[in-house]
PDB file of C-alpha atoms and ligand atoms in Angstrom:
ATOM      1  CA  MET A  20     -18.711   8.531  -9.520  1.00  0.00           C
ATOM      2  CA  ALA A  21     -15.382   8.308 -11.306  1.00  0.00           C
ATOM      3  CA  ASP A  22     -15.840   8.196 -15.042  1.00  0.00           C
ATOM      4  CA  ILE A  23     -12.447   6.747 -15.943  1.00  0.00           C
ATOM      5  CA  GLU A  24     -10.982   3.330 -15.434  1.00  0.00           C
ATOM      6  CA  ALA A  25      -7.452   3.847 -14.151  1.00  0.00           C
ATOM      7  CA  SER A  26      -4.482   1.593 -14.760  1.00  0.00           C
ATOM      8  CA  ILE A  27      -2.017   1.058 -11.934  1.00  0.00           C
ATOM      9  CA  ALA A  28       0.768  -0.049 -14.287  1.00  0.00           C
ATOM     10  CA  THR A  29       3.898   2.009 -14.767  1.00  0.00           C
ATOM     11  CA  GLU A  30       7.178   2.061 -16.615  1.00  0.00           C
ATOM     12  CA  ILE A  31      10.588   2.950 -15.179  1.00  0.00           C
ATOM     13  CA  CYS A  32      13.696   3.113 -17.380  1.00  0.00           C
ATOM     14  CA  GLY A  33      11.870   1.179 -20.105  1.00  0.00           C
ATOM     15  CA  VAL A  34      10.906  -1.640 -17.707  1.00  0.00           C
ATOM     16  CA  LYS A  35       7.167  -2.292 -17.470  1.00  0.00           C
ATOM     17  CA  PHE A  36       5.591  -2.886 -14.048  1.00  0.00           C
ATOM     18  CA  PRO A  37       2.055  -4.342 -13.789  1.00  0.00           C
ATOM     19  CA  SER A  38       1.614  -2.229 -10.651  1.00  0.00           C
ATOM     20  CA  ALA A  39       3.475   0.832  -9.378  1.00  0.00           C
ATOM     21  CA  VAL A  40       3.339  -0.715  -5.886  1.00  0.00           C
ATOM     22  CA  PHE A  41       5.903  -3.313  -4.847  1.00  0.00           C
ATOM     23  CA  ASN A  42       8.081  -4.307  -1.925  1.00  0.00           C
ATOM     24  CA  ALA A  43      10.944  -2.192  -0.651  1.00  0.00           C
ATOM     25  CA  ALA A  44      14.215  -4.104  -0.429  1.00  0.00           C
ATOM     26  CA  GLY A  45      14.399  -5.732   2.983  1.00  0.00           C
ATOM     27  CA  ALA A  46      10.721  -6.401   3.603  1.00  0.00           C
ATOM     28  CA  LYS A  47       9.728 -10.081   3.468  1.00  0.00           C
ATOM     29  CA  ASP A  48      12.229 -10.790   0.708  1.00  0.00           C
ATOM     30  CA  VAL A  49      15.108 -12.677   2.330  1.00  0.00           C
ATOM     31  CA  SER A  50      14.192 -16.315   1.716  1.00  0.00           C
ATOM     32  CA  LEU A  51      13.439 -17.855  -1.679  1.00  0.00           C
ATOM     33  CA  GLU A  52       9.962 -18.685  -0.295  1.00  0.00           C
ATOM     34  CA  ASP A  53       9.443 -14.992   0.519  1.00  0.00           C
ATOM     35  CA  LEU A  54      10.446 -14.068  -3.028  1.00  0.00           C
ATOM     36  CA  ASP A  55       8.086 -16.611  -4.580  1.00  0.00           C
ATOM     37  CA  ALA A  56       5.274 -15.297  -2.369  1.00  0.00           C
ATOM     38  CA  LEU A  57       5.939 -11.800  -3.731  1.00  0.00           C
ATOM     39  CA  GLY A  58       5.844 -13.291  -7.231  1.00  0.00           C
ATOM     40  CA  GLN A  59       2.473 -14.870  -6.552  1.00  0.00           C
ATOM     41  CA  SER A  60       1.077 -11.711  -4.961  1.00  0.00           C
ATOM     42  CA  GLU A  61      -0.166  -8.571  -6.684  1.00  0.00           C
ATOM     43  CA  ALA A  62       3.165  -6.813  -6.049  1.00  0.00           C
ATOM     44  CA  GLY A  63       4.294  -4.968  -9.169  1.00  0.00           C
ATOM     45  CA  ALA A  64       7.826  -6.379  -8.916  1.00  0.00           C
ATOM     46  CA  ILE A  65       9.991  -8.727  -6.903  1.00  0.00           C
ATOM     47  CA  VAL A  66      12.696  -6.770  -5.080  1.00  0.00           C
ATOM     48  CA  ILE A  67      15.353  -9.072  -3.631  1.00  0.00           C
ATOM     49  CA  LYS A  68      16.769  -8.336  -0.165  1.00  0.00           C
ATOM     50  CA  THR A  69      19.927  -6.255  -0.280  1.00  0.00           C
ATOM     51  CA  ALA A  70      22.676  -8.817  -0.737  1.00  0.00           C
ATOM     52  CA  THR A  71      26.249  -9.202   0.387  1.00  0.00           C
ATOM     53  CA  LYS A  72      28.906 -11.466  -1.073  1.00  0.00           C
ATOM     54  CA  GLU A  73      28.521 -14.009   1.713  1.00  0.00           C
ATOM     55  CA  PHE A  74      25.503 -15.293   3.641  1.00  0.00           C
ATOM     56  CA  ARG A  75      24.710 -13.231   6.748  1.00  0.00           C
ATOM     57  CA  ALA A  76      22.516 -14.362   9.644  1.00  0.00           C
ATOM     58  CA  GLY A  77      22.032 -10.723  10.696  1.00  0.00           C
ATOM     59  CA  ASN A  78      21.783  -9.212  14.168  1.00  0.00           C
ATOM     60  CA  ASP A  79      20.452 -10.801  17.355  1.00  0.00           C
ATOM     61  CA  LEU A  80      16.706 -10.967  18.067  1.00  0.00           C
ATOM     62  CA  PRO A  81      14.525  -9.086  18.721  1.00  0.00           C
ATOM     63  CA  ARG A  82      15.591  -6.905  15.802  1.00  0.00           C
ATOM     64  CA  TRP A  83      12.201  -5.717  14.492  1.00  0.00           C
ATOM     65  CA  HIS A  84       9.484  -3.774  16.276  1.00  0.00           C
ATOM     66  CA  ALA A  85       6.225  -2.438  14.901  1.00  0.00           C
ATOM     67  CA  ASP A  86       3.573  -0.334  16.592  1.00  0.00           C
ATOM     68  CA  GLY A  87       0.669   1.817  15.513  1.00  0.00           C
ATOM     69  CA  SER A  88       3.014   4.580  14.339  1.00  0.00           C
ATOM     70  CA  GLY A  89       5.575   2.609  12.328  1.00  0.00           C
ATOM     71  CA  SER A  90       8.555   0.327  12.772  1.00  0.00           C
ATOM     72  CA  LEU A  91      12.079   0.158  14.125  1.00  0.00           C
ATOM     73  CA  ASN A  92      14.594  -2.372  12.800  1.00  0.00           C
ATOM     74  CA  SER A  93      18.147  -3.448  13.278  1.00  0.00           C
ATOM     75  CA  MET A  94      18.093  -6.501  11.032  1.00  0.00           C
ATOM     76  CA  GLY A  95      21.809  -6.292  10.252  1.00  0.00           C
ATOM     77  CA  LEU A  96      21.612  -7.216   6.591  1.00  0.00           C
ATOM     78  CA  PRO A  97      20.499 -10.858   6.915  1.00  0.00           C
ATOM     79  CA  ASN A  98      20.626 -12.419   3.438  1.00  0.00           C
ATOM     80  CA  LEU A  99      21.432 -15.635   1.621  1.00  0.00           C
ATOM     81  CA  GLY A 100      24.436 -14.205  -0.231  1.00  0.00           C
ATOM     82  CA  TYR A 101      24.182 -13.005  -3.820  1.00  0.00           C
ATOM     83  CA  GLU A 102      24.921 -16.349  -5.460  1.00  0.00           C
ATOM     84  CA  ARG A 103      21.764 -18.008  -4.126  1.00  0.00           C
ATOM     85  CA  TYR A 104      19.666 -15.080  -5.298  1.00  0.00           C
ATOM     86  CA  ALA A 105      21.313 -14.853  -8.719  1.00  0.00           C
ATOM     87  CA  ALA A 106      20.704 -18.584  -9.267  1.00  0.00           C
ATOM     88  CA  ALA A 107      17.009 -18.086  -8.465  1.00  0.00           C
ATOM     89  CA  VAL A 108      16.481 -15.194 -10.893  1.00  0.00           C
ATOM     90  CA  PRO A 109      15.392 -17.256 -13.942  1.00  0.00           C
ATOM     91  CA  ARG A 110      12.731 -18.959 -11.811  1.00  0.00           C
ATOM     92  CA  LEU A 111      11.610 -15.676 -10.233  1.00  0.00           C
ATOM     93  CA  LYS A 112      11.252 -14.156 -13.703  1.00  0.00           C
ATOM     94  CA  GLU A 113       8.612 -16.780 -14.473  1.00  0.00           C
ATOM     95  CA  HIS A 114       6.217 -14.803 -12.275  1.00  0.00           C
ATOM     96  CA  GLY A 115       6.022 -12.345 -15.173  1.00  0.00           C
ATOM     97  CA  LYS A 116       7.045  -9.155 -13.389  1.00  0.00           C
ATOM     98  CA  PRO A 117      10.325  -7.261 -13.066  1.00  0.00           C
ATOM     99  CA  VAL A 118      12.975  -8.606 -10.719  1.00  0.00           C
ATOM    100  CA  ILE A 119      15.119  -5.980  -8.972  1.00  0.00           C
ATOM    101  CA  ALA A 120      18.353  -6.876  -7.170  1.00  0.00           C
ATOM    102  CA  SER A 121      19.838  -4.776  -4.380  1.00  0.00           C
ATOM    103  CA  VAL A 122      23.468  -4.822  -3.252  1.00  0.00           C
ATOM    104  CA  SER A 123      25.467  -3.501  -0.320  1.00  0.00           C
ATOM    105  CA  GLY A 124      28.955  -4.929  -0.420  1.00  0.00           C
ATOM    106  CA  ILE A 125      30.980  -5.083   2.772  1.00  0.00           C
ATOM    107  CA  GLY A 126      34.400  -5.511   1.156  1.00  0.00           C
ATOM    108  CA  GLU A 127      36.160  -3.630  -1.622  1.00  0.00           C
ATOM    109  CA  GLY A 128      34.962  -4.780  -5.047  1.00  0.00           C
ATOM    110  CA  ASP A 129      31.971  -6.705  -3.656  1.00  0.00           C
ATOM    111  CA  ASN A 130      29.328  -4.487  -5.273  1.00  0.00           C
ATOM    112  CA  GLU A 131      30.989  -4.730  -8.675  1.00  0.00           C
ATOM    113  CA  LEU A 132      31.188  -8.528  -8.361  1.00  0.00           C
ATOM    114  CA  MET A 133      27.538  -8.838  -7.357  1.00  0.00           C
ATOM    115  CA  LEU A 134      26.278  -6.433 -10.021  1.00  0.00           C
ATOM    116  CA  ALA A 135      28.110  -8.311 -12.758  1.00  0.00           C
ATOM    117  CA  ALA A 136      26.577 -11.590 -11.536  1.00  0.00           C
ATOM    118  CA  TYR A 137      23.067 -10.128 -11.346  1.00  0.00           C
ATOM    119  CA  ASP A 138      23.484  -8.647 -14.834  1.00  0.00           C
ATOM    120  CA  LYS A 139      24.344 -12.121 -16.136  1.00  0.00           C
ATOM    121  CA  ALA A 140      21.485 -13.707 -14.172  1.00  0.00           C
ATOM    122  CA  GLY A 141      18.949 -11.556 -16.021  1.00  0.00           C
ATOM    123  CA  VAL A 142      17.517  -9.188 -13.429  1.00  0.00           C
ATOM    124  CA  ASP A 143      15.671  -6.204 -14.867  1.00  0.00           C
ATOM    125  CA  MET A 144      17.171  -3.509 -12.645  1.00  0.00           C
ATOM    126  CA  VAL A 145      19.689  -3.112  -9.862  1.00  0.00           C
ATOM    127  CA  GLU A 146      19.702  -0.965  -6.745  1.00  0.00           C
ATOM    128  CA  VAL A 147      22.942   0.061  -5.052  1.00  0.00           C
ATOM    129  CA  ASN A 148      22.069   0.429  -1.370  1.00  0.00           C
ATOM    130  CA  LEU A 149      24.161   3.273   0.049  1.00  0.00           C
ATOM    131  CA  SER A 150      22.139   3.538   3.220  1.00  0.00           C
ATOM    132  CA  CYS A 151      21.916   0.513   5.524  1.00  0.00           C
ATOM    133  CA  PRO A 152      21.886   2.082   8.999  1.00  0.00           C
ATOM    134  CA  ASN A 153      22.463  -1.107  10.988  1.00  0.00           C
ATOM    135  CA  ILE A 154      25.987  -2.364  10.360  1.00  0.00           C
ATOM    136  CA  ALA A 155      28.090  -1.736  13.460  1.00  0.00           C
ATOM    137  CA  GLY A 156      31.266   0.117  12.568  1.00  0.00           C
ATOM    138  CA  LYS A 157      30.189   0.853   8.989  1.00  0.00           C
ATOM    139  CA  GLY A 158      28.741   4.280   8.303  1.00  0.00           C
ATOM    140  CA  GLN A 159      26.091   4.933   5.687  1.00  0.00           C
ATOM    141  CA  LEU A 160      27.918   5.664   2.444  1.00  0.00           C
ATOM    142  CA  GLY A 161      25.113   7.948   1.309  1.00  0.00           C
ATOM    143  CA  TYR A 162      26.253  10.565   3.813  1.00  0.00           C
ATOM    144  CA  ASP A 163      29.781  10.563   2.334  1.00  0.00           C
ATOM    145  CA  TYR A 164      29.391  12.164  -1.093  1.00  0.00           C
ATOM    146  CA  ALA A 165      32.971  11.535  -2.291  1.00  0.00           C
ATOM    147  CA  ALA A 166      32.801   7.857  -1.310  1.00  0.00           C
ATOM    148  CA  SER A 167      29.337   7.537  -2.894  1.00  0.00           C
ATOM    149  CA  ARG A 168      30.667   9.039  -6.101  1.00  0.00           C
ATOM    150  CA  LYS A 169      33.574   6.610  -6.247  1.00  0.00           C
ATOM    151  CA  MET A 170      31.318   3.650  -5.498  1.00  0.00           C
ATOM    152  CA  LEU A 171      28.762   4.603  -8.143  1.00  0.00           C
ATOM    153  CA  GLU A 172      31.458   5.238 -10.756  1.00  0.00           C
ATOM    154  CA  ASN A 173      32.781   1.732 -10.116  1.00  0.00           C
ATOM    155  CA  CYS A 174      29.302   0.206 -10.211  1.00  0.00           C
ATOM    156  CA  ARG A 175      28.409   2.045 -13.407  1.00  0.00           C
ATOM    157  CA  ARG A 176      31.411   0.465 -15.140  1.00  0.00           C
ATOM    158  CA  VAL A 177      30.185  -3.085 -14.570  1.00  0.00           C
ATOM    159  CA  THR A 178      26.471  -2.908 -15.378  1.00  0.00           C
ATOM    160  CA  LYS A 179      24.458  -1.621 -18.289  1.00  0.00           C
ATOM    161  CA  LEU A 180      21.221  -2.420 -16.467  1.00  0.00           C
ATOM    162  CA  PRO A 181      19.098   0.432 -15.152  1.00  0.00           C
ATOM    163  CA  MET A 182      20.986   1.286 -11.950  1.00  0.00           C
ATOM    164  CA  GLY A 183      19.194   2.888  -9.029  1.00  0.00           C
ATOM    165  CA  VAL A 184      20.582   4.231  -5.790  1.00  0.00           C
ATOM    166  CA  LYS A 185      18.916   3.631  -2.419  1.00  0.00           C
ATOM    167  CA  LEU A 186      19.476   6.751  -0.386  1.00  0.00           C
ATOM    168  CA  PRO A 187      19.314   7.601   3.292  1.00  0.00           C
ATOM    169  CA  PRO A 188      17.016  10.450   4.293  1.00  0.00           C
ATOM    170  CA  TYR A 189      18.474  13.932   3.946  1.00  0.00           C
ATOM    171  CA  PHE A 190      17.464  16.936   5.981  1.00  0.00           C
ATOM    172  CA  ASP A 191      19.250  19.957   4.574  1.00  0.00           C
ATOM    173  CA  ARG A 192      19.059  21.378   1.059  1.00  0.00           C
ATOM    174  CA  SER A 193      22.853  21.230   0.692  1.00  0.00           C
ATOM    175  CA  GLN A 194      22.721  17.445   1.203  1.00  0.00           C
ATOM    176  CA  PHE A 195      20.145  17.004  -1.562  1.00  0.00           C
ATOM    177  CA  GLU A 196      22.205  19.145  -3.926  1.00  0.00           C
ATOM    178  CA  GLU A 197      25.425  17.262  -3.194  1.00  0.00           C
ATOM    179  CA  MET A 198      23.792  13.869  -3.777  1.00  0.00           C
ATOM    180  CA  ALA A 199      21.862  15.022  -6.862  1.00  0.00           C
ATOM    181  CA  ALA A 200      25.178  16.047  -8.441  1.00  0.00           C
ATOM    182  CA  VAL A 201      26.675  12.642  -7.600  1.00  0.00           C
ATOM    183  CA  LEU A 202      23.684  10.848  -9.136  1.00  0.00           C
ATOM    184  CA  THR A 203      23.687  12.768 -12.397  1.00  0.00           C
ATOM    185  CA  GLU A 204      27.467  12.798 -12.827  1.00  0.00           C
ATOM    186  CA  THR A 205      27.887   9.054 -12.196  1.00  0.00           C
ATOM    187  CA  GLY A 206      25.079   8.012 -14.559  1.00  0.00           C
ATOM    188  CA  ALA A 207      22.543   6.700 -12.047  1.00  0.00           C
ATOM    189  CA  ASP A 208      19.252   5.855 -13.762  1.00  0.00           C
ATOM    190  CA  PHE A 209      16.790   6.042 -10.894  1.00  0.00           C
ATOM    191  CA  VAL A 210      16.503   7.002  -7.219  1.00  0.00           C
ATOM    192  CA  VAL A 211      15.048   5.009  -4.337  1.00  0.00           C
ATOM    193  CA  THR A 212      14.249   7.234  -1.365  1.00  0.00           C
ATOM    194  CA  ILE A 213      14.131   6.923   1.619  1.00  0.00           C
ATOM    195  CA  ASN A 214      15.818   4.149   3.550  1.00  0.00           C
ATOM    196  CA  SER A 215      14.928   4.059   7.234  1.00  0.00           C
ATOM    197  CA  ILE A 216      15.912   6.980   9.461  1.00  0.00           C
ATOM    198  CA  GLY A 217      18.963   5.692  11.294  1.00  0.00           C
ATOM    199  CA  ASN A 218      19.786   5.732  14.990  1.00  0.00           C
ATOM    200  CA  ALA A 219      16.220   6.047  16.198  1.00  0.00           C
ATOM    201  CA  LEU A 220      15.165   4.822  19.621  1.00  0.00           C
ATOM    202  CA  VAL A 221      11.754   3.460  20.593  1.00  0.00           C
ATOM    203  CA  ILE A 222      11.116   2.854  24.286  1.00  0.00           C
ATOM    204  CA  ASP A 223       8.476   0.728  25.990  1.00  0.00           C
ATOM    205  CA  PRO A 224       7.535   2.845  29.030  1.00  0.00           C
ATOM    206  CA  GLU A 225       5.787  -0.109  30.730  1.00  0.00           C
ATOM    207  CA  THR A 226       8.912  -2.238  30.863  1.00  0.00           C
ATOM    208  CA  GLU A 227      11.317   0.745  30.762  1.00  0.00           C
ATOM    209  CA  GLU A 228      13.161  -1.190  28.042  1.00  0.00           C
ATOM    210  CA  LYS A 229      14.413  -0.599  24.556  1.00  0.00           C
ATOM    211  CA  VAL A 230      12.193  -2.479  22.080  1.00  0.00           C
ATOM    212  CA  ILE A 231      15.018  -4.097  20.052  1.00  0.00           C
ATOM    213  CA  ALA A 232      18.219  -5.766  21.239  1.00  0.00           C
ATOM    214  CA  PRO A 233      21.064  -5.068  18.756  1.00  0.00           C
ATOM    215  CA  ASN A 234      23.206  -1.949  18.419  1.00  0.00           C
ATOM    216  CA  GLY A 235      22.284  -0.601  21.846  1.00  0.00           C
ATOM    217  CA  GLY A 236      18.604  -0.583  20.894  1.00  0.00           C
ATOM    218  CA  LEU A 237      19.104   1.959  18.119  1.00  0.00           C
ATOM    219  CA  GLY A 238      17.730   1.154  14.684  1.00  0.00           C
ATOM    220  CA  GLY A 239      16.175   2.415  11.483  1.00  0.00           C
ATOM    221  CA  LEU A 240      12.778   4.047  11.752  1.00  0.00           C
ATOM    222  CA  GLY A 241      10.164   3.231   9.090  1.00  0.00           C
ATOM    223  CA  GLY A 242       6.447   3.231   8.348  1.00  0.00           C
ATOM    224  CA  GLY A 243       4.119   6.034   9.404  1.00  0.00           C
ATOM    225  CA  TYR A 244       6.804   7.660  11.563  1.00  0.00           C
ATOM    226  CA  VAL A 245       8.744   8.588   8.407  1.00  0.00           C
ATOM    227  CA  LYS A 246       6.138   9.384   5.744  1.00  0.00           C
ATOM    228  CA  PRO A 247       6.522  13.175   5.812  1.00  0.00           C
ATOM    229  CA  THR A 248      10.318  12.855   5.670  1.00  0.00           C
ATOM    230  CA  ALA A 249       9.992  10.395   2.772  1.00  0.00           C
ATOM    231  CA  LEU A 250       7.629  12.693   0.869  1.00  0.00           C
ATOM    232  CA  GLY A 251       9.979  15.624   1.448  1.00  0.00           C
ATOM    233  CA  ASN A 252      12.924  13.610   0.098  1.00  0.00           C
ATOM    234  CA  VAL A 253      10.980  12.433  -2.977  1.00  0.00           C
ATOM    235  CA  HIS A 254       9.867  15.990  -3.680  1.00  0.00           C
ATOM    236  CA  MET A 255      13.280  17.582  -3.133  1.00  0.00           C
ATOM    237  CA  PHE A 256      15.004  15.112  -5.466  1.00  0.00           C
ATOM    238  CA  ASP A 257      12.298  15.477  -8.089  1.00  0.00           C
ATOM    239  CA  GLN A 258      12.670  19.269  -7.973  1.00  0.00           C
ATOM    240  CA  ILE A 259      16.457  19.387  -7.909  1.00  0.00           C
ATOM    241  CA  LEU A 260      16.811  16.725 -10.629  1.00  0.00           C
ATOM    242  CA  GLY A 261      14.166  18.506 -12.716  1.00  0.00           C
ATOM    243  CA  GLY A 262      12.116  15.311 -13.004  1.00  0.00           C
ATOM    244  CA  LYS A 263      14.892  13.708 -15.095  1.00  0.00           C
ATOM    245  CA  LEU A 264      15.374  10.599 -12.940  1.00  0.00           C
ATOM    246  CA  PRO A 265      12.485   8.325 -11.996  1.00  0.00           C
ATOM    247  CA  ILE A 266      12.007   8.006  -8.256  1.00  0.00           C
ATOM    248  CA  ILE A 267      10.758   5.026  -6.288  1.00  0.00           C
ATOM    249  CA  GLY A 268       9.258   6.549  -3.148  1.00  0.00           C
ATOM    250  CA  VAL A 269       9.586   4.519   0.058  1.00  0.00           C
ATOM    251  CA  GLY A 270       8.286   5.427   3.492  1.00  0.00           C
ATOM    252  CA  GLY A 271       4.921   5.102   5.140  1.00  0.00           C
ATOM    253  CA  VAL A 272       2.923   3.516   2.329  1.00  0.00           C
ATOM    254  CA  ALA A 273       0.149   1.701   4.187  1.00  0.00           C
ATOM    255  CA  ALA A 274      -2.836   2.824   2.085  1.00  0.00           C
ATOM    256  CA  GLY A 275      -3.592   3.777  -1.513  1.00  0.00           C
ATOM    257  CA  THR A 276      -3.676   7.440  -0.507  1.00  0.00           C
ATOM    258  CA  ASP A 277      -0.103   7.167   0.828  1.00  0.00           C
ATOM    259  CA  ALA A 278       1.020   5.805  -2.551  1.00  0.00           C
ATOM    260  CA  PHE A 279      -0.892   8.632  -4.261  1.00  0.00           C
ATOM    261  CA  GLU A 280       0.885  11.230  -2.099  1.00  0.00           C
ATOM    262  CA  HIS A 281       4.257   9.780  -3.136  1.00  0.00           C
ATOM    263  CA  LEU A 282       3.215  10.062  -6.812  1.00  0.00           C
ATOM    264  CA  LEU A 283       2.086  13.665  -6.351  1.00  0.00           C
ATOM    265  CA  ALA A 284       5.407  14.460  -4.647  1.00  0.00           C
ATOM    266  CA  GLY A 285       7.287  13.124  -7.684  1.00  0.00           C
ATOM    267  CA  ALA A 286       7.565   9.339  -7.450  1.00  0.00           C
ATOM    268  CA  SER A 287       6.931   7.011 -10.381  1.00  0.00           C
ATOM    269  CA  ALA A 288       6.348   3.998  -8.129  1.00  0.00           C
ATOM    270  CA  VAL A 289       6.370   3.160  -4.436  1.00  0.00           C
ATOM    271  CA  GLY A 290       8.087   0.601  -2.238  1.00  0.00           C
ATOM    272  CA  VAL A 291       6.285  -0.937   0.733  1.00  0.00           C
ATOM    273  CA  GLY A 292       8.191  -2.047   3.834  1.00  0.00           C
ATOM    274  CA  THR A 293       6.478  -1.863   7.207  1.00  0.00           C
ATOM    275  CA  ALA A 294       2.959  -2.533   5.886  1.00  0.00           C
ATOM    276  CA  LEU A 295       4.220  -5.609   4.028  1.00  0.00           C
ATOM    277  CA  VAL A 296       5.862  -7.002   7.149  1.00  0.00           C
ATOM    278  CA  ASN A 297       2.709  -6.278   9.167  1.00  0.00           C
ATOM    279  CA  GLU A 298       0.184  -7.691   6.694  1.00  0.00           C
ATOM    280  CA  GLY A 299       2.082 -10.083   4.430  1.00  0.00           C
ATOM    281  CA  PRO A 300       2.023 -10.105   0.608  1.00  0.00           C
ATOM    282  CA  ALA A 301      -1.794  -9.841   0.505  1.00  0.00           C
ATOM    283  CA  VAL A 302      -1.217  -6.142   1.281  1.00  0.00           C
ATOM    284  CA  PHE A 303      -0.588  -5.580  -2.441  1.00  0.00           C
ATOM    285  CA  MET A 304      -4.115  -6.597  -3.423  1.00  0.00           C
ATOM    286  CA  ARG A 305      -5.499  -4.001  -1.015  1.00  0.00           C
ATOM    287  CA  LEU A 306      -3.020  -1.270  -1.954  1.00  0.00           C
ATOM    288  CA  ASN A 307      -3.551  -1.792  -5.690  1.00  0.00           C
ATOM    289  CA  ALA A 308      -7.332  -1.568  -5.324  1.00  0.00           C
ATOM    290  CA  GLU A 309      -7.025   1.535  -3.133  1.00  0.00           C
ATOM    291  CA  LEU A 310      -4.567   3.227  -5.489  1.00  0.00           C
ATOM    292  CA  ARG A 311      -6.804   2.507  -8.478  1.00  0.00           C
ATOM    293  CA  THR A 312      -9.766   4.056  -6.658  1.00  0.00           C
ATOM    294  CA  VAL A 313      -7.919   7.199  -5.607  1.00  0.00           C
ATOM    295  CA  LEU A 314      -6.487   7.704  -9.118  1.00  0.00           C
ATOM    296  CA  GLU A 315      -9.996   7.404 -10.569  1.00  0.00           C
ATOM    297  CA  GLU A 316     -11.465   9.776  -7.991  1.00  0.00           C
ATOM    298  CA  HIS A 317      -8.865  12.372  -8.931  1.00  0.00           C
ATOM    299  CA  GLY A 318      -9.198  11.808 -12.679  1.00  0.00           C
ATOM    300  CA  TYR A 319      -5.749  10.321 -13.322  1.00  0.00           C
ATOM    301  CA  ALA A 320      -5.669   7.489 -15.857  1.00  0.00           C
ATOM    302  CA  GLU A 321      -2.420   6.001 -14.546  1.00  0.00           C
ATOM    303  CA  PRO A 322       0.268   6.587 -11.893  1.00  0.00           C
ATOM    304  CA  ALA A 323       2.491   8.454 -14.378  1.00  0.00           C
ATOM    305  CA  ALA A 324      -0.283  11.024 -14.920  1.00  0.00           C
ATOM    306  CA  ALA A 325      -0.205  11.951 -11.217  1.00  0.00           C
ATOM    307  CA  ARG A 326       3.579  12.153 -10.966  1.00  0.00           C
ATOM    308  CA  GLY A 327       4.709  15.509  -9.607  1.00  0.00           C
ATOM    309  CA  LYS A 328       1.218  17.033  -9.788  1.00  0.00           C
ATOM    310  CA  LEU A 329       1.484  18.364  -6.242  1.00  0.00           C
ATOM    311  CA  LYS A 330      -0.047  21.843  -5.965  1.00  0.00           C
ATOM    312  CA  ASP A 331       1.291  24.723  -3.913  1.00  0.00           C
ATOM    313  CA  LYS A 332      -0.877  25.942  -1.094  1.00  0.00           C
ATOM    314  CA  PRO A 333      -2.017  29.430  -2.034  1.00  0.00           C
ATOM    315  CA  GLY A 334      -0.735  31.902   0.517  1.00  0.00           C
ATOM    316  CA  THR A 335      -1.840  35.369   1.480  1.00  0.00           C
ATOM    317  CA  SER A 336       0.188  37.998   3.270  1.00  0.00           C
ATOM    318  CA  ALA A 337      -0.146  37.972   7.033  1.00  0.00           C
TER     319      ALA A 337
HETATM  320  O1  RRO B  12      19.133  -5.218   7.047  1.00  0.00           O
HETATM  321  C1  RRO B  12      19.000  -4.114   7.616  1.00  0.00           C
HETATM  322  O2  RRO B  12      19.276  -3.927   8.812  1.00  0.00           O
HETATM  323  C2  RRO B  12      18.518  -2.944   6.884  1.00  0.00           C
HETATM  324  C3  RRO B  12      18.994  -2.560   5.636  1.00  0.00           C
HETATM  325 BR1  RRO B  12      20.223  -3.559   4.643  1.00  0.00          BR
HETATM  326  C4  RRO B  12      18.530  -1.356   5.054  1.00  0.00           C
HETATM  327  O3  RRO B  12      18.915  -0.945   3.951  1.00  0.00           O
HETATM  328  N1  RRO B  12      17.635  -0.621   5.779  1.00  0.00           N
HETATM  329  C5  RRO B  12      17.188  -1.005   6.982  1.00  0.00           C
HETATM  330  O4  RRO B  12      16.374  -0.290   7.589  1.00  0.00           O
HETATM  331  N2  RRO B  12      17.624  -2.181   7.526  1.00  0.00           N
END
């Protein structure tokens, strides 16, 4: 029997979250109804879909696929346009939890414009999404360190809000080091890792077809397929940044133990994508209860107490 009563609340950059578990940008957060449903749920925050300056309908259907192993998407950045979201912020704040805006401008100056508007609208934090994998003809900025640096310098000039950066997955130590330098030198306040793994292909062998229609069937991989990559990215950034920047871990959180693994790897909170789309906002009630139980079983009084507590596997010589 656990002899402590754990809290699942956390704090990131001075902002208090009633739960360390909330939606990842892009999951069930496009419409104002979706956002209100997140507000009414047990999600620890309301994260607004990554916005562009103008409304976007997104890619053709089918653009989302889920199976027992995870998900594949090529949504194509469908969103209402930042003005609709910014206007809704005061109402969303009435749900009594942090509101996080996410931006991915298409044109020059778009991110700066949107961040200034969100700042004025009263969001608690902003996320600069450098990693949408599904815009035809537009590479992921997060793989271009010089361009990321320039973008983040420009963004930093226009907002005093806690500014996070949503990163693509990295696979080589040199990539983590390059991006960690960009983050610290441009004044980023927190890290969101990982976005989906781009250019993945899922095939239905029965029909011999691709499972999604846009972009030649290629899309961003999420859910269980990506959890080990996500944990590796959380851990690498936590190590290289010396624990100085809070990390929101995203990738494969479908149970309380998954959230716990992200905390152990170095995250301060977790974002939920695939499991939210699969189960709807009620998923947060389950995940919160499961996270509370696992924290208590391991003797941690709160998510922050478990952060980065991952132990090395003792090795012996062969
Ligand atoms: O809308 C999308 O296609 C999308 C975005 Br903006 C993103 O950041 N990550 C993703 O997997 N899909």
